[in-house]
XYZ file of C-alpha atoms in Angstrom:
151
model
C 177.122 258.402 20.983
C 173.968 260.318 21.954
C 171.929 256.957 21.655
C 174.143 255.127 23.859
C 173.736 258.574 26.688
C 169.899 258.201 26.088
C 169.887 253.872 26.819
C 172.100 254.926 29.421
C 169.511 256.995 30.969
C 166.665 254.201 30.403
C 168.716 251.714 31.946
C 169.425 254.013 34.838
C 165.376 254.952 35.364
C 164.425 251.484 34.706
C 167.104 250.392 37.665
C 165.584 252.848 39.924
C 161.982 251.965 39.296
C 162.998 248.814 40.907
C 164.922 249.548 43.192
C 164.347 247.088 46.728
C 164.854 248.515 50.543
C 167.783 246.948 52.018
C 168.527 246.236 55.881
C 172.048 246.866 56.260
C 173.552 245.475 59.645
C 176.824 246.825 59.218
C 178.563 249.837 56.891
C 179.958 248.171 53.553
C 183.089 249.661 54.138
C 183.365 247.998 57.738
C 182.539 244.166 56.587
C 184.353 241.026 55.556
C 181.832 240.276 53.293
C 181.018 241.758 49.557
C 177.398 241.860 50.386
C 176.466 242.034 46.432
C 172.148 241.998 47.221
C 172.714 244.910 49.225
C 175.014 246.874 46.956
C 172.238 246.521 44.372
C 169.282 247.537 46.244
C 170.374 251.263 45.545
C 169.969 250.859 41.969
C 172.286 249.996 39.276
C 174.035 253.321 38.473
C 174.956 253.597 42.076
C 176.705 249.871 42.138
C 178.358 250.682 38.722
C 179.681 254.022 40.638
C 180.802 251.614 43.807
C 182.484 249.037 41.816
C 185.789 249.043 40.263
C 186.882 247.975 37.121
C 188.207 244.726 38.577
C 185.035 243.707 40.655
C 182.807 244.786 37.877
C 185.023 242.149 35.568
C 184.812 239.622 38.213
C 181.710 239.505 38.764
C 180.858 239.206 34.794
C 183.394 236.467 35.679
C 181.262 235.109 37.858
C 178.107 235.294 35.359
C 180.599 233.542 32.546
C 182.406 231.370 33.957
C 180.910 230.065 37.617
C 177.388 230.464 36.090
C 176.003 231.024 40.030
C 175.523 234.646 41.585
C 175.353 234.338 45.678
C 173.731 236.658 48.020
C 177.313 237.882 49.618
C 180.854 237.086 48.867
C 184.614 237.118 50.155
C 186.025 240.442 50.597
C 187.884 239.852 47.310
C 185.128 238.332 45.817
C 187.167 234.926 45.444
C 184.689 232.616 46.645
C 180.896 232.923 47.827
C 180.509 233.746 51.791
C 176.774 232.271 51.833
C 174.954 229.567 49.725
C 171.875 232.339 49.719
C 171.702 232.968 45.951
C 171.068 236.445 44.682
C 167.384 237.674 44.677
C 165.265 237.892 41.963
C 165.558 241.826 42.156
C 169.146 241.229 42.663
C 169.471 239.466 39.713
C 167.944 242.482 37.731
C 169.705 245.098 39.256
C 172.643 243.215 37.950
C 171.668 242.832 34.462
C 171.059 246.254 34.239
C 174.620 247.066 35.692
C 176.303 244.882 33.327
C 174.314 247.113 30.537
C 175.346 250.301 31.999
C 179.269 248.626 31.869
C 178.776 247.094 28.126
C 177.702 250.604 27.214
C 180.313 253.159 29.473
C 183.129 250.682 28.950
C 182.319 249.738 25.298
C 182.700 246.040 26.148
C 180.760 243.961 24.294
C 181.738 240.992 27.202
C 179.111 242.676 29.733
C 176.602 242.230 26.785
C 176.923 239.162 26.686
C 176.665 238.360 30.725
C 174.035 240.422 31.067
C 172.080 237.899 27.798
C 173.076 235.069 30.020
C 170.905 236.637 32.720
C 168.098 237.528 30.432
C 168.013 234.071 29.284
C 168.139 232.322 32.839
C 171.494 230.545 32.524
C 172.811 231.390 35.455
C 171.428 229.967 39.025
C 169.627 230.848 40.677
C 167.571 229.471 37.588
C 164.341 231.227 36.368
C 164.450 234.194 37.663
C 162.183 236.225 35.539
C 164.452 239.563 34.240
C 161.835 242.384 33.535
C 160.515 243.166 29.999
C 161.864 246.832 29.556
C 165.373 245.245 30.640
C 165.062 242.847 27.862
C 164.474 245.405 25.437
C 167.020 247.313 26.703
C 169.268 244.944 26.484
C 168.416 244.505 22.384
C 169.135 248.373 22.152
C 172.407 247.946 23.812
C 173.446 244.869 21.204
C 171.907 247.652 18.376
C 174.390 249.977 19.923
C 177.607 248.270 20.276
C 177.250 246.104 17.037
C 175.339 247.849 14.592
C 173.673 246.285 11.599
C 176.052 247.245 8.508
C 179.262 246.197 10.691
C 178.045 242.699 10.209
C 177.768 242.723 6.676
C-alpha cells in the first residue's frame, strides 16, 4: 500500500503543478450551477476532497457513458447547464482526480475513465492530457492489477 500513498502523492504534485486561476462570480455553495472548470482549478486533491462519493461516480458516469464533459452543470449534475465544454486544463485536472479515486477507493472503474481521457474519447476531442499524467496513469493500472494476478 505504500506505492499506492507515494502515486498518490505524484498525482497530487503533478495536479498542483497545473493548477489554472479561476474567476469565481459567485461562492460554490451559493449557485445553481455545478461549475465543474472551476472546482478543478484548485487542483485535483482539493475536488476529490469537495466531491462526494455520488458526484465523483457521476461524473465517471459522465466520462463512460455520455462521453462529453461540459464547462458547468445542473445542481445535481443531471444534465449540462452550458454547451462550453471543459478546458483543456479541466480535462487534466479531471484525469488526475479520477486517479486519485481509482487509487483511495480501490475502483478499478475510475481507471478506466480516467484511460478514456488519456486516449481522447471523450469531447471535447483532442485535448492533449500531459505526459507525467499518462505515466501515472500506467502506475495506477500497475497498482490496482498487478502482473501475477493476471496469470
Amino acid at each position: 500500500m505504500d506505492e499506492a500513498l507515494v502515486l498518490v502523492s505524484r498525482i497530487i504534485a503533478v495536479s498542483e503543478s497545473t493548477q489554472r486561476e479561476a474567476v469565481r462570480t459567485t461562492d460554490p455553495g451559493e449557485s445553481a450551477l455545478f461549475d465543474l472548470d472551476a472546482l478543478l482549478s484548485g487542483g485535483a486533491n482539493l475536488a476529490f476532497e469537495q466531491l462526494s462519493s455520488s458526484q465523483l461516480d457521476r461524473l465517471r458516469r459522465k466520462i463512460e457513458v455520455a462521453r462529453k464533459l461540459h464547462r458547468a452543470y445542473e445542481r445535481d449534475l443531471s444534465r449540462p447547464a452550458t454547451a462550453t465544454p471543459l478546458s483543456a486544463g479541466g480535462v487534466n485536472q479531471l484525469c488526475a482526480v479520477m486517479l486519485l479515486s481509482a487509487l483511495r477507493c480501490q475502483d478499478p472503474r475510475f481507471l478506466n475513465a480516467a484511460l478514456k481521457l488519456i486516449d481522447g474519447l471523450i469531447l471535447p476531442a483532442a485535448v492533449p492530457v500531459s505526459a507525467e499524467l499518462i505515466s501515472l496513469a500506467q502506475s495506477t493500472l500497475n497498482i490496482l492489477v498487478p502482473s501475477e494476478r493476471c496469470l
